[in-house]
Short mmCIF file of C-alpha atoms in Angstrom, two decimals:
data_model
loop_
_atom_site.label_atom_id
_atom_site.label_comp_id
_atom_site.label_asym_id
_atom_site.label_seq_id
_atom_site.Cartn_x
_atom_site.Cartn_y
_atom_site.Cartn_z
CA MET X 1 -42.27 5.54 76.30
CA LYS X 2 -39.40 7.60 77.67
CA ARG X 3 -38.14 8.24 74.15
CA SER X 4 -41.48 9.46 72.81
CA PHE X 5 -41.81 11.70 75.82
CA ALA X 6 -38.41 13.23 75.03
CA ALA X 7 -39.45 13.62 71.41
CA LEU X 8 -42.66 15.28 72.51
CA CYS X 9 -40.74 17.68 74.73
CA ALA X 10 -38.34 18.44 71.92
CA GLY X 11 -41.27 18.97 69.60
CA ILE X 12 -42.93 21.35 72.02
CA PHE X 13 -39.63 23.15 72.52
CA LEU X 14 -39.05 23.54 68.77
CA ALA X 15 -42.62 24.66 68.22
CA ALA X 16 -42.26 27.17 71.01
CA ALA X 17 -38.96 28.40 69.57
CA ALA X 18 -40.50 28.67 66.13
CA ALA X 19 -43.50 30.52 67.53
CA ALA X 20 -41.23 32.84 69.49
CA GLY X 21 -38.85 33.76 66.71
CA GLY X 22 -39.45 31.65 63.67
CA VAL X 23 -35.76 30.75 63.40
CA ALA X 24 -34.53 27.49 61.97
CA GLY X 25 -31.66 25.63 63.62
CA TYR X 26 -28.65 24.34 61.68
CA THR X 27 -25.21 22.94 62.22
CA ALA X 28 -22.29 23.29 59.86
CA ASP X 29 -21.34 20.22 57.86
CA ALA X 30 -17.73 19.74 58.95
CA GLN X 31 -16.71 18.11 55.67
CA LYS X 32 -18.08 20.76 53.35
CA SER X 33 -17.65 23.92 55.39
CA ARG X 34 -14.58 26.08 55.27
CA LEU X 35 -13.09 28.67 57.60
CA GLU X 36 -10.24 30.62 56.06
CA PHE X 37 -7.95 33.43 57.18
CA ALA X 38 -5.61 35.69 55.27
CA GLY X 39 -2.69 37.45 56.86
CA VAL X 40 -0.03 39.65 55.33
CA GLN X 41 3.66 38.79 55.79
CA ALA X 42 6.34 41.03 54.30
CA GLY X 43 3.77 42.79 52.15
CA ALA X 44 2.33 39.62 50.62
CA GLU X 45 -0.92 37.97 51.58
CA PHE X 46 -0.91 34.31 52.62
CA LYS X 47 -3.93 32.17 53.36
CA GLY X 48 -4.66 29.39 55.76
CA VAL X 49 -7.58 27.46 57.17
CA PHE X 50 -8.87 26.04 60.42
CA HIS X 51 -9.82 22.45 59.73
CA LYS X 52 -11.79 21.82 62.90
CA PHE X 53 -14.63 24.02 64.03
CA THR X 54 -18.27 23.67 64.91
CA ALA X 55 -21.03 26.15 64.16
CA ALA X 56 -24.53 26.16 65.59
CA VAL X 57 -26.70 28.51 63.58
CA GLU X 58 -30.21 29.63 64.38
CA PHE X 59 -31.29 31.97 61.70
CA ALA X 60 -34.25 33.26 59.75
CA PRO X 61 -34.09 36.37 57.55
CA ASP X 62 -37.37 37.58 59.02
CA ALA X 63 -36.51 36.84 62.63
CA LEU X 64 -33.15 38.52 63.12
CA ALA X 65 -33.91 39.36 66.74
CA SER X 66 -34.00 35.72 67.71
CA SER X 67 -31.21 34.58 65.39
CA HIS X 68 -28.02 33.36 66.95
CA PHE X 69 -24.66 31.93 65.82
CA GLU X 70 -22.23 30.13 68.00
CA VAL X 71 -18.89 28.99 66.61
CA GLN X 72 -16.07 27.09 68.29
CA ILE X 73 -12.73 26.85 66.56
CA ASP X 74 -10.04 24.32 67.43
CA MET X 75 -6.95 26.53 67.21
CA ASN X 76 -4.74 23.45 66.96
CA SER X 77 -6.27 22.71 63.58
CA VAL X 78 -4.63 25.77 62.01
CA ASP X 79 -3.12 24.98 58.63
CA SER X 80 -1.20 27.60 56.66
CA MET X 81 0.33 24.97 54.40
CA ASP X 82 3.70 25.34 56.07
CA LYS X 83 4.53 23.22 59.10
CA ASP X 84 7.09 25.66 60.49
CA ARG X 85 4.65 28.54 60.41
CA ASP X 86 1.86 26.35 61.83
CA SER X 87 3.94 25.35 64.83
CA THR X 88 4.95 28.98 65.36
CA MET X 89 1.28 29.96 65.26
CA ARG X 90 0.34 27.25 67.78
CA GLY X 91 3.14 28.40 70.05
CA PRO X 92 3.07 30.76 73.04
CA ASP X 93 3.80 33.92 71.00
CA VAL X 94 0.83 33.59 68.66
CA PHE X 95 -2.25 31.48 69.45
CA ASP X 96 -0.83 29.85 72.59
CA VAL X 97 -2.95 26.75 72.04
CA ALA X 98 -1.59 25.16 75.20
CA HIS X 99 -3.52 27.73 77.23
CA ALA X 100 -6.20 28.78 74.75
CA PRO X 101 -7.03 25.74 72.64
CA THR X 102 -10.40 27.06 71.48
CA ALA X 103 -11.62 30.30 69.99
CA HIS X 104 -15.22 31.18 70.43
CA TYR X 105 -17.64 33.43 68.54
CA VAL X 106 -21.15 34.27 69.74
CA THR X 107 -23.41 36.74 68.00
CA LYS X 108 -25.12 39.57 69.85
CA SER X 109 -27.19 41.28 67.15
CA PHE X 110 -28.07 41.08 63.48
CA ALA X 111 -28.99 43.61 60.82
CA LYS X 112 -30.07 43.52 57.21
CA THR X 113 -27.63 45.10 54.74
CA ALA X 114 -27.75 45.94 51.05
CA GLY X 115 -25.91 42.77 50.08
CA GLY X 116 -27.17 40.41 52.78
CA PHE X 117 -26.81 40.56 56.52
CA SER X 118 -24.41 41.70 59.14
CA ALA X 119 -23.91 40.65 62.71
CA VAL X 120 -21.91 41.79 65.67
CA GLY X 121 -20.57 39.10 67.90
CA ALA X 122 -18.10 38.56 70.67
CA LEU X 123 -14.94 36.79 69.61
CA THR X 124 -12.85 35.16 72.29
CA LEU X 125 -9.35 34.51 71.05
CA ARG X 126 -6.36 33.77 73.28
CA GLY X 127 -8.65 34.46 76.24
CA VAL X 128 -9.41 38.01 75.09
CA THR X 129 -13.02 38.86 74.18
CA LYS X 130 -13.83 41.67 71.78
CA ASP X 131 -16.65 42.49 69.39
CA VAL X 132 -16.05 41.58 65.77
CA PRO X 133 -18.62 42.39 63.07
CA ILE X 134 -19.25 39.96 60.23
CA ASP X 135 -20.99 40.33 56.89
CA PHE X 136 -22.68 37.34 55.36
CA GLN X 137 -25.15 35.98 52.89
CA PHE X 138 -27.66 33.32 53.77
CA SER X 139 -29.10 31.11 51.05
CA PRO X 140 -31.66 28.49 52.01
CA GLY X 141 -31.59 25.34 49.92
CA PRO X 142 -33.53 22.10 49.71
CA ALA X 143 -31.32 20.28 52.22
CA GLY X 144 -30.49 23.15 54.55
CA ALA X 145 -28.72 26.40 53.73
CA THR X 146 -25.39 27.94 52.94
CA LEU X 147 -23.84 30.78 54.87
CA ALA X 148 -20.94 32.65 53.35
CA GLY X 149 -19.29 35.76 54.64
CA SER X 150 -16.27 37.57 55.89
CA ALA X 151 -14.86 39.60 58.74
CA LYS X 152 -11.86 41.74 59.46
CA LEU X 153 -10.04 41.89 62.73
CA LYS X 154 -6.86 43.16 64.24
CA ARG X 155 -4.80 40.35 65.66
CA LEU X 156 -3.11 42.55 68.27
CA ASP X 157 -6.52 43.42 69.78
CA PHE X 158 -6.46 39.84 71.02
CA GLY X 159 -2.79 39.74 71.93
CA VAL X 160 -2.12 37.44 68.98
CA GLY X 161 1.52 38.20 68.43
CA ARG X 162 3.98 38.59 71.25
CA GLY X 163 7.74 38.80 71.31
CA ASP X 164 8.94 38.77 67.74
CA TRP X 165 5.42 38.80 66.38
CA LYS X 166 4.18 41.88 68.17
CA SER X 167 5.68 44.14 65.53
CA THR X 168 3.49 44.85 62.53
CA GLU X 169 6.44 45.61 60.31
CA TRP X 170 6.66 42.09 58.85
CA VAL X 171 3.29 40.65 59.83
CA GLU X 172 0.43 43.11 59.50
CA ASP X 173 -2.07 43.67 62.26
CA ALA X 174 -5.12 43.30 60.00
CA VAL X 175 -6.32 39.76 59.31
CA LYS X 176 -9.16 38.81 57.01
CA ILE X 177 -11.50 35.97 57.83
CA SER X 178 -13.80 34.32 55.36
CA PHE X 179 -16.17 31.43 55.81
CA SER X 180 -18.48 29.34 53.74
CA LEU X 181 -20.66 27.01 55.73
CA VAL X 182 -22.87 24.25 54.44
CA LEU X 183 -25.68 24.04 56.99
CA LYS X 184 -27.74 20.98 57.83
CA PRO X 185 -30.98 21.38 59.77
CA THR X 186 -30.75 20.21 63.35
CA THR X 187 -33.25 17.51 64.04
CA MET D 1 31.26 56.42 27.35
CA PRO D 2 28.71 55.50 24.65
CA ASN D 3 25.61 53.53 25.63
CA GLN D 4 26.25 50.87 23.03
CA SER D 5 29.09 48.40 23.21
CA SER D 6 31.84 48.76 20.63
CA PRO D 7 34.08 45.97 19.28
CA ASN D 8 36.65 46.61 22.03
CA ARG D 9 34.65 48.07 24.89
CA TYR D 10 31.42 47.41 26.79
CA GLY D 11 28.99 50.33 26.57
CA ALA D 12 27.43 52.12 29.52
CA VAL D 13 24.25 50.02 29.46
CA ALA D 14 26.06 46.67 29.45
CA GLN D 15 28.39 47.91 32.20
CA GLY D 16 25.44 49.17 34.21
CA PHE D 17 23.73 45.78 34.02
CA HIS D 18 26.97 43.98 34.89
CA TRP D 19 27.85 45.95 37.99
CA LEU D 20 24.31 46.43 39.27
CA ILE D 21 23.56 42.72 39.00
CA ALA D 22 26.97 41.86 40.49
CA ALA D 23 26.21 44.06 43.50
CA LEU D 24 22.74 42.53 43.86
CA ILE D 25 24.18 39.02 43.73
CA VAL D 26 26.68 39.82 46.51
CA THR D 27 23.74 41.20 48.53
CA GLN D 28 21.71 38.08 47.75
CA PHE D 29 24.43 35.74 49.00
CA THR D 30 24.78 37.77 52.18
CA LEU D 31 21.05 37.87 52.89
CA GLY D 32 20.57 34.22 51.95
CA TRP D 33 23.41 33.03 54.18
CA LEU D 34 22.26 35.16 57.10
CA ALA D 35 18.66 33.96 56.83
CA ASP D 36 19.38 30.30 56.20
CA ASP D 37 20.21 29.23 59.74
CA LEU D 38 17.74 31.48 61.55
CA PRO D 39 14.60 30.04 63.15
CA LEU D 40 11.30 31.42 61.88
CA GLY D 41 11.02 34.89 63.37
CA ALA D 42 10.72 38.53 62.43
CA HIS D 43 14.45 38.71 61.67
CA LYS D 44 14.27 35.83 59.21
CA LEU D 45 11.11 37.23 57.57
CA ALA D 46 12.80 40.62 57.18
CA LEU D 47 15.95 39.18 55.62
CA LEU D 48 14.03 36.90 53.30
CA ALA D 49 11.59 39.64 52.28
CA ARG D 50 14.58 41.67 51.07
CA HIS D 51 16.20 38.61 49.54
CA LYS D 52 13.01 37.96 47.55
CA SER D 53 12.57 41.60 46.49
CA PHE D 54 16.19 41.82 45.32
CA GLY D 55 15.88 38.41 43.66
CA MET D 56 12.85 39.49 41.66
CA THR D 57 14.77 42.65 40.74
CA VAL D 58 17.59 40.44 39.40
CA LEU D 59 15.05 38.46 37.38
CA MET D 60 13.63 41.62 35.79
CA LEU D 61 17.12 42.97 35.12
CA ALA D 62 18.14 39.61 33.64
CA VAL D 63 15.30 39.83 31.11
CA LEU D 64 16.34 43.36 30.10
CA ARG D 65 20.01 42.45 30.06
CA LEU D 66 19.46 39.43 27.85
CA LEU D 67 17.38 41.50 25.43
CA TRP D 68 20.07 44.18 25.38
CA ARG D 69 22.75 41.61 24.73
CA LEU D 70 20.80 39.98 21.90
CA PHE D 71 20.54 43.28 20.05
CA ASN D 72 23.87 44.73 21.12
CA ARG D 73 26.76 42.36 20.58
CA PRO D 74 29.44 42.41 23.27
CA PRO D 75 33.08 43.12 22.38
CA GLN D 76 35.08 40.31 20.83
CA LEU D 77 37.34 38.18 22.99
CA PRO D 78 41.02 39.00 22.46
CA SER D 79 42.31 37.32 19.33
CA GLY D 80 45.30 35.86 21.11
CA MET D 81 43.14 33.58 23.31
CA SER D 82 43.37 29.82 22.96
CA LYS D 83 40.41 27.88 21.68
CA ASN D 84 39.91 26.27 25.09
CA GLY D 85 40.16 29.62 26.79
CA MET D 86 37.47 31.02 24.53
CA LEU D 87 35.24 28.00 25.13
CA LEU D 88 35.69 28.38 28.87
CA ALA D 89 34.87 32.11 28.71
CA ARG D 90 31.77 31.52 26.59
CA GLY D 91 30.66 28.61 28.79
CA THR D 92 31.05 30.71 31.92
CA HIS D 93 29.04 33.56 30.43
CA ILE D 94 26.24 31.23 29.27
CA ALA D 95 26.17 29.62 32.73
CA PHE D 96 25.85 33.08 34.29
CA TYR D 97 22.86 33.90 32.13
CA VAL D 98 21.20 30.55 32.88
CA LEU D 99 21.72 31.14 36.61
CA LEU D 100 20.46 34.73 36.44
CA PHE D 101 17.12 33.21 35.50
CA ALA D 102 17.31 29.92 37.38
CA MET D 103 18.16 31.41 40.78
CA PRO D 104 15.18 33.79 41.02
CA LEU D 105 12.81 31.33 39.38
CA THR D 106 13.65 28.50 41.79
CA GLY D 107 13.45 30.97 44.67
CA TRP D 108 10.08 32.28 43.57
CA THR D 109 8.70 28.75 43.09
CA MET D 110 10.12 27.81 46.50
CA SER D 111 8.20 30.66 48.12
CA SER D 112 5.02 29.57 46.34
CA ALA D 113 5.52 25.98 47.51
CA LYS D 114 5.87 27.13 51.12
CA ASN D 115 2.88 29.50 50.84
CA TYR D 116 4.96 32.62 51.44
CA PRO D 117 3.95 34.66 48.39
CA VAL D 118 6.60 37.05 47.07
CA SER D 119 6.16 40.77 47.45
CA TRP D 120 8.30 43.29 45.61
CA PHE D 121 9.37 45.72 48.36
CA GLY D 122 5.77 45.75 49.61
CA ARG D 123 4.65 47.44 46.37
CA PHE D 124 2.96 44.48 44.74
CA THR D 125 2.71 40.74 45.09
CA TRP D 126 3.88 38.27 42.46
CA PRO D 127 1.47 35.45 41.69
CA ASN D 128 2.21 32.01 43.06
CA LEU D 129 3.80 29.72 40.48
CA ILE D 130 2.70 26.45 42.11
CA SER D 131 0.31 25.55 44.91
CA PRO D 132 1.72 24.94 48.38
CA ASN D 133 3.50 21.60 48.53
CA GLU D 134 6.01 20.56 51.16
CA HIS D 135 7.69 17.97 48.98
CA ALA D 136 8.18 20.40 46.12
CA PHE D 137 9.55 22.96 48.57
CA GLU D 138 12.29 20.63 49.82
CA LEU D 139 13.25 19.74 46.27
CA LEU D 140 13.34 23.38 45.15
CA ARG D 141 15.27 24.40 48.22
CA SER D 142 18.06 21.91 47.51
CA THR D 143 18.05 23.00 43.87
CA HIS D 144 18.28 26.68 44.86
CA HIS D 145 21.21 25.86 47.18
CA LEU D 146 22.96 23.75 44.56
CA LEU D 147 22.59 26.47 41.96
CA SER D 148 23.89 29.06 44.40
CA ASP D 149 27.01 26.88 44.93
CA ALA D 150 27.43 26.74 41.16
CA LEU D 151 26.99 30.50 40.91
CA PHE D 152 29.57 31.04 43.62
CA ALA D 153 32.04 28.75 41.84
CA ILE D 154 31.70 30.37 38.44
CA ALA D 155 31.81 33.84 39.96
CA ILE D 156 35.18 32.96 41.51
CA LEU D 157 36.32 31.56 38.16
CA HIS D 158 35.09 34.72 36.42
CA ILE D 159 36.94 37.04 38.82
CA PHE D 160 40.16 35.04 38.58
CA ALA D 161 39.89 34.96 34.80
CA ALA D 162 39.40 38.74 34.65
CA LEU D 163 42.43 39.28 36.90
CA LYS D 164 44.50 36.78 34.94
CA HIS D 165 43.66 38.59 31.70
CA HIS D 166 44.62 41.90 33.21
CA PHE D 167 47.82 41.02 35.04
CA TRP D 168 49.08 37.93 33.22
CA ASN D 169 47.89 38.32 29.60
CA LYS D 170 47.93 42.10 29.93
CA ASP D 171 44.93 42.49 27.61
CA ASP D 172 41.89 44.79 27.99
CA VAL D 173 39.33 42.15 29.04
CA LEU D 174 38.97 43.62 32.54
CA VAL D 175 39.35 47.27 31.63
CA ARG D 176 36.67 47.22 28.96
CA MET D 177 34.09 46.37 31.64
CA LEU D 178 35.32 49.07 34.03
CA PRO D 179 33.63 52.45 34.12
CA PHE D 180 35.78 55.57 34.56
CA THR D 181 38.73 54.05 32.71
CA LYS D 182 40.05 54.70 29.26
CA SER D 183 40.38 51.59 27.20
CA GLU D 184 43.85 51.86 25.78
CA LYS D 185 44.49 49.10 23.36
CA ARG D 186 46.70 46.77 25.37
CA SER D 187 46.83 43.87 22.98
#
C-alpha cells in the first residue's frame, strides 16, 4: 500500500514536471559514458579522463527553460595514463583532492545554436565556482539519448596549478573538456 | 672548403653534420642527466621538452646525414692502418649511425608510452608511435639508458682514436674532419 502510494506520488510529480516543462529525466550510464580533458604540456597536447562521475540530465529540446544538468566528478578518478602525473594532479598543487574531492557542474541556462545547443553553468573546481559555457548535441534514441559536447576553461581561474604549476610556460592555462554521455531514462 | 668530400678530406656538409650532431649529443647528455633525477615539476618538464626537441632534431639530421653519406663517399681510411684497426673504425661508425636513429626513436616511443606527446620547440607535435602503456615505458626507458651508455662508450673510443691517429700515427684522420685547417698530407 505504502509502495503504491509512493509510486502514485512519483507519478503525479513526474506528470507535473512534464506538464510544467516537458523535460525528460536521464542519468548517465557510467560504463558507456566518457569525460575527457586535454591539456597542453611543453607545446604538446595530452589527454586524460575522469573515470568516475555522475550526471543527472533533465532535458528536452523544446523545453530549454526547464532543462537542467547536474554533474559530479570524482577528482580522484583522474587518469592521464601516467601514474606520476596522476599523483601530481591529485596533489595539493593541482586538484588538491584531499580538500576538494569532487568537482561540480550545474547549468543555469540553455540556448539553441546552429549545431545543437549551448548551456552556461557554474563549475565548482577546487572550491572555486565560475561560469563555464558548454556546447553539446542531444540525440534521443530508443533506449534513452546521447549527449556529446565540449567546453573550454582556464585552469588558473580555479586555482588549478600552484607552486611549480602556476606558470603557463610549460603547462598551458587553457584546458579542453569533451564528454559523450549515454543517457538512460530515470524511472 | 668544398661541399663534397674528397678522397682525403671531409667536405663542408659532412663536417657540418658531424660537428652539429656532436654538439647536440653533448647537449642531450647534459639535459638527460639533469632531468633524470628530478621529481615531476616545471623544471623537469622544461629540461625534457628541450631534450625531446633536440632529440627530434638529431633524428631529422641523421636522416639527411645518412642520405648525404650514401651519395657522397667519405674519405678513405689511411692505407697504413691494420685490418683490425679498420674493422674497429668501421664498426664504431656503423654503431654511431645506428644510435643516431635508435636514441631518438626509443625516446620518442618512450614519450608516447607515457602519454607525453613530443613537441618540436612548440612549433608542431609529433604523432604518438604507440598508445600509452606503463610496461612499455619502463622497457623503453631502460633501453634508452642502455643505448646512451653505449653511445657514451663509443664516443670516448672515437675521441681517443682520433687523438691517437693525430698524435701517435701522425696521419690526417683528425685534421680532415676539422674546419678552418688545411689538410696537409701527413701520411
